[in-house]
GROMACS .gro file of C-alpha atoms in nm:
model
  336
    1MET     CA    1  -7.492   2.955  -6.050
    2TYR     CA    2  -7.124   2.969  -5.958
    3SER     CA    3  -6.988   2.735  -5.694
    4PRO     CA    4  -6.628   2.702  -5.571
    5ALA     CA    5  -6.603   2.373  -5.756
    6THR     CA    6  -6.670   2.529  -6.097
    7PRO     CA    7  -6.349   2.563  -6.303
    8PHE     CA    8  -6.322   2.890  -6.494
    9ILE     CA    9  -5.987   2.834  -6.662
   10THR     CA   10  -5.785   2.559  -6.813
   11VAL     CA   11  -5.414   2.499  -6.789
   12PRO     CA   12  -5.142   2.356  -7.013
   13ILE     CA   13  -5.272   2.051  -7.204
   14ARG     CA   14  -5.610   2.110  -7.030
   15ARG     CA   15  -5.543   1.812  -6.808
   16CYS     CA   16  -5.513   1.918  -6.448
   17ILE     CA   17  -5.828   2.105  -6.345
   18SER     CA   18  -5.994   1.925  -6.060
   19THR     CA   19  -6.359   1.957  -5.958
   20SER     CA   20  -6.251   1.956  -5.597
   21SER     CA   21  -6.264   2.298  -5.434
   22TYR     CA   22  -5.970   2.197  -5.214
   23ARG     CA   23  -5.758   2.112  -5.515
   24LEU     CA   24  -5.858   2.432  -5.693
   25HIS     CA   25  -5.758   2.648  -5.400
   26GLU     CA   26  -5.432   2.467  -5.331
   27ASN     CA   27  -5.324   2.437  -5.692
   28PRO     CA   28  -5.545   2.652  -5.920
   29LEU     CA   29  -5.328   2.601  -6.228
   30GLY     CA   30  -5.322   2.228  -6.168
   31LEU     CA   31  -4.946   2.198  -6.210
   32PRO     CA   32  -4.767   1.876  -6.117
   33ARG     CA   33  -4.644   1.887  -5.761
   34ARG     CA   34  -4.287   2.021  -5.749
   35GLY     CA   35  -4.247   2.102  -5.383
   36ALA     CA   36  -4.432   2.361  -5.180
   37ALA     CA   37  -4.416   2.727  -5.280
   38PRO     CA   38  -4.360   2.974  -4.996
   39GLN     CA   39  -4.678   3.056  -4.808
   40ILE     CA   40  -4.827   3.393  -4.719
   41PRO     CA   41  -4.699   3.509  -4.377
   42ARG     CA   42  -4.924   3.422  -4.082
   43ARG     CA   43  -4.935   3.535  -3.722
   44GLY     CA   44  -4.619   3.344  -3.647
   45GLY     CA   45  -4.419   3.616  -3.821
   46PRO     CA   46  -4.300   3.697  -4.171
   47ILE     CA   47  -4.134   3.428  -4.379
   48GLN     CA   48  -3.801   3.480  -4.546
   49LYS     CA   49  -3.830   3.638  -4.889
   50ARG     CA   50  -3.664   3.445  -5.167
   51SER     CA   51  -3.538   3.497  -5.518
   52LEU     CA   52  -3.729   3.369  -5.819
   53PRO     CA   53  -3.588   3.054  -5.980
   54HIS     CA   54  -3.337   3.132  -6.257
   55VAL     CA   55  -3.388   3.509  -6.226
   56LYS     CA   56  -3.110   3.741  -6.107
   57LYS     CA   57  -3.303   4.067  -6.071
   58VAL     CA   58  -3.672   4.153  -6.037
   59LEU     CA   59  -3.812   4.488  -6.154
   60THR     CA   60  -4.177   4.583  -6.111
   61VAL     CA   61  -4.363   4.835  -6.326
   62ALA     CA   62  -4.654   4.957  -6.119
   63SER     CA   63  -4.899   5.232  -6.038
   64GLY     CA   64  -5.186   5.252  -5.798
   65LYS     CA   65  -5.403   5.368  -6.087
   66GLY     CA   66  -5.539   5.163  -6.376
   67GLY     CA   67  -5.528   5.281  -6.735
   68VAL     CA   68  -5.205   5.482  -6.712
   69GLY     CA   69  -5.009   5.262  -6.952
   70LYS     CA   70  -4.825   5.027  -6.714
   71SER     CA   71  -4.836   4.730  -6.950
   72THR     CA   72  -4.722   4.931  -7.253
   73VAL     CA   73  -4.438   5.078  -7.049
   74ALA     CA   74  -4.344   4.738  -6.904
   75VAL     CA   75  -4.314   4.572  -7.244
   76ASN     CA   76  -4.126   4.858  -7.408
   77LEU     CA   77  -3.898   4.898  -7.107
   78ALA     CA   78  -3.817   4.527  -7.118
   79PHE     CA   79  -3.701   4.558  -7.479
   80ALA     CA   80  -3.510   4.876  -7.402
   81LEU     CA   81  -3.334   4.695  -7.117
   82ALA     CA   82  -3.254   4.400  -7.344
   83MET     CA   83  -3.104   4.631  -7.608
   84HIS     CA   84  -2.897   4.836  -7.364
   85ARG     CA   85  -2.540   4.725  -7.432
   86SER     CA   86  -2.349   4.917  -7.168
   87SER     CA   87  -2.485   4.727  -6.869
   88SER     CA   88  -2.264   4.508  -6.654
   89TYR     CA   89  -2.469   4.207  -6.762
   90GLY     CA   90  -2.307   4.190  -7.104
   91GLU     CA   91  -2.394   4.312  -7.449
   92ARG     CA   92  -2.712   4.107  -7.465
   93PRO     CA   93  -2.883   4.102  -7.125
   94ARG     CA   94  -3.143   3.830  -7.086
   95VAL     CA   95  -3.477   3.996  -7.006
   96GLY     CA   96  -3.826   3.851  -6.962
   97VAL     CA   97  -4.175   3.983  -6.886
   98LEU     CA   98  -4.422   3.844  -6.634
   99ASP     CA   99  -4.783   3.965  -6.644
  100LEU     CA  100  -4.929   3.956  -6.292
  101ASP     CA  101  -5.255   4.126  -6.386
  102ILE     CA  102  -5.467   3.817  -6.326
  103PHE     CA  103  -5.805   3.970  -6.411
  104GLY     CA  104  -5.701   4.189  -6.704
  105PRO     CA  105  -5.386   4.048  -6.869
  106SER     CA  106  -5.251   4.269  -7.150
  107ILE     CA  107  -4.918   4.108  -7.232
  108PRO     CA  108  -5.058   3.854  -7.484
  109LYS     CA  109  -5.194   4.140  -7.696
  110LEU     CA  110  -4.891   4.363  -7.659
  111MET     CA  111  -4.651   4.080  -7.744
  112GLY     CA  112  -4.848   3.952  -8.043
  113LEU     CA  113  -4.921   3.624  -7.868
  114GLU     CA  114  -5.300   3.615  -7.869
  115ASN     CA  115  -5.467   3.281  -7.933
  116VAL     CA  116  -5.142   3.088  -7.922
  117ALA     CA  117  -5.117   2.728  -7.811
  118GLU     CA  118  -5.103   2.662  -7.440
  119PRO     CA  119  -4.758   2.678  -7.279
  120GLU     CA  120  -4.568   2.354  -7.254
  121LEU     CA  121  -4.447   2.199  -6.932
  122THR     CA  122  -4.094   2.091  -6.856
  123SER     CA  123  -4.024   1.735  -6.748
  124ALA     CA  124  -4.024   1.866  -6.390
  125GLY     CA  125  -4.373   2.015  -6.433
  126ALA     CA  126  -4.281   2.386  -6.467
  127ILE     CA  127  -4.441   2.618  -6.722
  128VAL     CA  128  -4.225   2.711  -7.021
  129PRO     CA  129  -4.264   3.083  -7.108
  130LEU     CA  130  -4.380   3.179  -7.455
  131ARG     CA  131  -4.151   3.387  -7.672
  132ASN     CA  132  -4.193   3.652  -7.941
  133HIS     CA  133  -3.963   3.920  -8.079
  134GLY     CA  134  -3.684   3.732  -7.899
  135LEU     CA  135  -3.826   3.795  -7.550
  136PRO     CA  136  -3.980   3.531  -7.318
  137CYS     CA  137  -4.299   3.618  -7.138
  138MET     CA  138  -4.567   3.461  -6.922
  139SER     CA  139  -4.924   3.569  -6.853
  140MET     CA  140  -5.250   3.440  -6.713
  141GLY     CA  141  -5.388   3.521  -7.058
  142PHE     CA  142  -5.198   3.223  -7.202
  143LEU     CA  143  -5.386   2.984  -6.973
  144LEU     CA  144  -5.745   3.092  -7.041
  145PRO     CA  145  -5.982   2.878  -7.248
  146LYS     CA  146  -6.139   3.013  -7.564
  147SER     CA  147  -6.479   3.174  -7.531
  148ALA     CA  148  -6.780   2.967  -7.636
  149GLY     CA  149  -6.824   2.981  -8.013
  150SER     CA  150  -6.500   3.175  -8.059
  151ASP     CA  151  -6.140   3.105  -8.149
  152SER     CA  152  -6.025   3.372  -7.904
  153ASN     CA  153  -5.987   3.381  -7.528
  154ALA     CA  154  -5.974   3.761  -7.515
  155ASP     CA  155  -6.323   3.782  -7.363
  156THR     CA  156  -6.282   3.494  -7.116
  157PRO     CA  157  -6.307   3.626  -6.758
  158VAL     CA  158  -6.123   3.503  -6.452
  159VAL     CA  159  -6.387   3.485  -6.179
  160TRP     CA  160  -6.196   3.413  -5.860
  161ARG     CA  161  -6.184   3.521  -5.499
  162GLY     CA  162  -5.873   3.634  -5.315
  163LEU     CA  163  -5.737   3.297  -5.204
  164MET     CA  164  -5.737   3.164  -5.559
  165VAL     CA  165  -5.562   3.478  -5.679
  166GLN     CA  166  -5.290   3.443  -5.416
  167LYS     CA  167  -5.230   3.081  -5.512
  168VAL     CA  168  -5.210   3.146  -5.886
  169VAL     CA  169  -4.971   3.437  -5.827
  170GLN     CA  170  -4.744   3.201  -5.630
  171GLN     CA  171  -4.752   2.952  -5.915
  172LEU     CA  172  -4.675   3.215  -6.179
  173LEU     CA  173  -4.385   3.334  -5.965
  174PHE     CA  174  -4.230   3.003  -5.862
  175ASP     CA  175  -4.351   2.749  -6.119
  176VAL     CA  176  -4.229   2.917  -6.440
  177ASP     CA  177  -3.893   2.800  -6.574
  178TRP     CA  178  -3.731   3.105  -6.734
  179ARG     CA  179  -3.453   2.891  -6.879
  180GLY     CA  180  -3.699   2.775  -7.143
  181SER     CA  181  -3.751   2.430  -7.285
  182GLU     CA  182  -3.381   2.404  -7.376
  183GLY     CA  183  -3.261   2.478  -7.023
  184GLY     CA  184  -3.072   2.800  -7.093
  185ALA     CA  185  -2.904   3.037  -6.853
  186GLY     CA  186  -3.215   3.203  -6.709
  187LEU     CA  187  -3.279   3.578  -6.690
  188ASP     CA  188  -3.069   3.874  -6.586
  189VAL     CA  189  -3.384   4.080  -6.525
  190LEU     CA  190  -3.752   3.991  -6.502
  191VAL     CA  191  -3.987   4.284  -6.562
  192ILE     CA  192  -4.318   4.231  -6.379
  193ASP     CA  193  -4.625   4.411  -6.508
  194MET     CA  194  -4.833   4.479  -6.197
  195PRO     CA  195  -5.211   4.519  -6.173
  196PRO     CA  196  -5.359   4.842  -6.038
  197GLY     CA  197  -5.434   4.885  -5.671
  198THR     CA  198  -5.272   4.771  -5.348
  199GLY     CA  199  -5.445   4.437  -5.297
  200ASP     CA  200  -5.370   4.066  -5.306
  201VAL     CA  201  -5.127   4.054  -5.599
  202PRO     CA  202  -4.874   4.321  -5.495
  203LEU     CA  203  -4.890   4.209  -5.132
  204THR     CA  204  -4.828   3.846  -5.226
  205LEU     CA  205  -4.537   3.949  -5.446
  206GLY     CA  206  -4.389   4.187  -5.191
  207GLN     CA  207  -4.413   3.940  -4.904
  208LEU     CA  208  -4.265   3.642  -5.087
  209VAL     CA  209  -4.011   3.774  -5.338
  210ASN     CA  210  -3.691   3.977  -5.325
  211ILE     CA  211  -3.778   4.276  -5.545
  212ASP     CA  212  -3.482   4.482  -5.660
  213GLY     CA  213  -3.676   4.792  -5.759
  214ALA     CA  214  -3.994   4.951  -5.892
  215VAL     CA  215  -4.071   5.199  -6.167
  216ILE     CA  216  -4.394   5.387  -6.098
  217VAL     CA  217  -4.601   5.504  -6.396
  218SER     CA  218  -4.853   5.786  -6.385
  219THR     CA  219  -5.044   6.028  -6.603
  220PRO     CA  220  -5.067   6.399  -6.518
  221GLN     CA  221  -5.415   6.403  -6.360
  222ASP     CA  222  -5.451   6.457  -5.987
  223ILE     CA  223  -5.670   6.148  -5.956
  224ALA     CA  224  -5.388   5.935  -6.097
  225LEU     CA  225  -5.128   6.098  -5.874
  226SER     CA  226  -5.342   6.030  -5.566
  227ASP     CA  227  -5.331   5.655  -5.639
  228VAL     CA  228  -4.962   5.675  -5.724
  229ARG     CA  229  -4.887   5.809  -5.377
  230LYS     CA  230  -5.074   5.515  -5.228
  231GLY     CA  231  -4.881   5.272  -5.446
  232ILE     CA  232  -4.547   5.423  -5.347
  233SER     CA  233  -4.645   5.407  -4.979
  234MET     CA  234  -4.728   5.037  -5.021
  235PHE     CA  235  -4.389   4.961  -5.178
  236GLN     CA  236  -4.212   5.153  -4.905
  237LYS     CA  237  -4.389   4.943  -4.641
  238LEU     CA  238  -4.274   4.633  -4.828
  239ASN     CA  239  -3.915   4.769  -4.838
  240VAL     CA  240  -3.909   4.781  -5.218
  241PRO     CA  241  -3.671   5.045  -5.361
  242ILE     CA  242  -3.843   5.301  -5.585
  243PHE     CA  243  -3.618   5.371  -5.882
  244GLY     CA  244  -3.828   5.661  -6.004
  245LEU     CA  245  -4.151   5.795  -6.151
  246LEU     CA  246  -4.231   5.792  -6.522
  247LEU     CA  247  -4.491   6.030  -6.661
  248ASN     CA  248  -4.692   5.882  -6.948
  249GLN     CA  249  -4.904   6.084  -7.192
  250ALA     CA  250  -4.730   6.398  -7.069
  251TYR     CA  251  -4.815   6.605  -7.376
  252PHE     CA  252  -4.920   6.583  -7.739
  253VAL     CA  253  -4.724   6.748  -8.018
  254CYS     CA  254  -4.948   6.889  -8.287
  255PRO     CA  255  -4.809   6.771  -8.624
  256SER     CA  256  -4.917   7.091  -8.802
  257CYS     CA  257  -4.782   7.339  -8.549
  258ALA     CA  258  -4.511   7.146  -8.360
  259THR     CA  259  -4.651   7.283  -8.034
  260PRO     CA  260  -4.677   7.063  -7.723
  261HIS     CA  261  -5.033   7.045  -7.583
  262HIS     CA  262  -5.093   6.921  -7.229
  263LEU     CA  263  -5.417   6.736  -7.302
  264PHE     CA  264  -5.443   6.579  -6.957
  265GLY     CA  265  -5.313   6.869  -6.754
  266SER     CA  266  -4.984   7.031  -6.669
  267PRO     CA  267  -4.695   6.806  -6.563
  268ASP     CA  268  -4.621   7.040  -6.271
  269PRO     CA  269  -4.829   6.843  -6.014
  270PHE     CA  270  -4.648   6.526  -6.119
  271ARG     CA  271  -4.310   6.690  -6.071
  272ALA     CA  272  -4.421   6.835  -5.738
  273THR     CA  273  -4.538   6.491  -5.621
  274ALA     CA  274  -4.201   6.339  -5.711
  275SER     CA  275  -4.023   6.616  -5.524
  276GLN     CA  276  -4.243   6.577  -5.216
  277LEU     CA  277  -4.185   6.202  -5.208
  278GLY     CA  278  -3.813   6.233  -5.275
  279VAL     CA  279  -3.839   6.017  -5.587
  280ASP     CA  280  -3.655   6.081  -5.913
  281VAL     CA  281  -3.840   6.165  -6.234
  282MET     CA  282  -3.714   5.909  -6.488
  283GLY     CA  283  -3.876   6.069  -6.792
  284GLU     CA  284  -4.188   6.221  -6.947
  285LEU     CA  285  -4.330   6.029  -7.242
  286PRO     CA  286  -4.537   6.218  -7.501
  287LEU     CA  287  -4.874   6.095  -7.625
  288ILE     CA  288  -4.809   5.939  -7.966
  289PRO     CA  289  -5.083   5.758  -8.165
  290ALA     CA  290  -4.820   5.534  -8.323
  291VAL     CA  291  -4.745   5.378  -7.982
  292SER     CA  292  -5.104   5.260  -7.951
  293GLU     CA  293  -5.119   5.147  -8.313
  294SER     CA  294  -4.798   4.948  -8.278
  295SER     CA  295  -4.917   4.792  -7.951
  296ASP     CA  296  -5.244   4.682  -8.111
  297ARG     CA  297  -5.042   4.501  -8.377
  298GLY     CA  298  -4.845   4.318  -8.110
  299VAL     CA  299  -4.521   4.496  -8.194
  300PRO     CA  300  -4.368   4.703  -7.910
  301TYR     CA  301  -4.299   5.058  -8.025
  302THR     CA  302  -3.933   5.033  -7.924
  303LEU     CA  303  -3.911   4.778  -8.208
  304GLY     CA  304  -4.181   4.893  -8.450
  305GLY     CA  305  -4.089   5.259  -8.427
  306ARG     CA  306  -3.739   5.181  -8.546
  307THR     CA  307  -3.857   5.001  -8.858
  308SER     CA  308  -4.055   5.304  -8.976
  309GLY     CA  309  -3.760   5.541  -8.973
  310PRO     CA  310  -3.578   5.759  -8.719
  311ASP     CA  311  -3.733   5.835  -8.384
  312THR     CA  312  -3.897   6.160  -8.488
  313GLN     CA  313  -4.189   6.140  -8.246
  314ASP     CA  314  -4.033   6.370  -7.990
  315GLY     CA  315  -3.783   6.109  -7.884
  316TRP     CA  316  -4.025   5.852  -7.737
  317ILE     CA  317  -3.781   5.571  -7.798
  318GLY     CA  318  -3.494   5.786  -7.678
  319ILE     CA  319  -3.676   5.858  -7.353
  320MET     CA  320  -3.742   5.488  -7.301
  321GLU     CA  321  -3.375   5.413  -7.364
  322THR     CA  322  -3.283   5.675  -7.103
  323VAL     CA  323  -3.519   5.512  -6.854
  324ALA     CA  324  -3.360   5.174  -6.927
  325ALA     CA  325  -3.013   5.320  -6.867
  326LYS     CA  326  -3.128   5.461  -6.531
  327VAL     CA  327  -3.276   5.125  -6.434
  328TRP     CA  328  -2.948   4.947  -6.512
  329GLN     CA  329  -2.760   5.204  -6.306
  330ALA     CA  330  -2.996   5.156  -6.012
  331LEU     CA  331  -2.967   4.778  -6.034
  332ASP     CA  332  -2.589   4.802  -6.041
  333ARG     CA  333  -2.591   5.033  -5.735
  334ASN     CA  334  -2.810   4.790  -5.543
  335ALA     CA  335  -2.579   4.504  -5.631
  336ALA     CA  336  -2.271   4.691  -5.512
   0.00000   0.00000   0.00000
């Protein structure tokens, strides 16, 4: 039977988990003490939001609905941002990805970093992000133990209540050193892959961190759009700028007839929702099997699609590049 003192995860070097429920709640990842992270606001009034260490800009990819492709969009958008050369951050912007889906992390799979060794710690006790395809990333999935009798941690659950979730989110936000083990220059932009819903994780993030903008992902169904409206309302209450809406799985192009098919419904309700909310439509991504196949291999389609020839799949990569350009423009406007 579960008790609060039962550890469900391990941490770097598997050395810091305590059997004390107090220790688990105060420091669930068991990191060396590096000074107190900002606390959740109490009745005394809101605390001052702060920037993330060694991160210039923070972009969230979110949706109130699960299963709409947030993680796939977040990873591919991060690479599109990193490859966008016309930004004011130089020809090679430094971009990273943070997976804040504590209960269902997808970034390890999408980045080809499943079953890797545990992240290292800096001399100051911060977590060093893992890197693949030239992009640093961090996820709860890197900190989970392997399942019993398996070499994989893919099936290992995180069984925590809200207070533990809030604490681990704070540690993933403020105890990751995005300069890497070599102490580089940090990040120009951190793309945060958000979990579905409007609960502990987005509230903790929105109350503690200066967020520069959000990209909201949806699919065409009314049930998805209903949750999207709730997600946008939450961000507006947290004073987070909404850069725009991105429609995923908008249509499927039949390879034998070259005709678009709206498998999940017309995009008209999505466009109407954006118009009603006064939010820009950033793009409409088609449903392409190759995107899923590339993601399952741990190679983002913005990279893998290029190696297989020109972007013939109805401009999926081109649309993502356009979204990246719009994000850079919005970030530059906010900085002005």
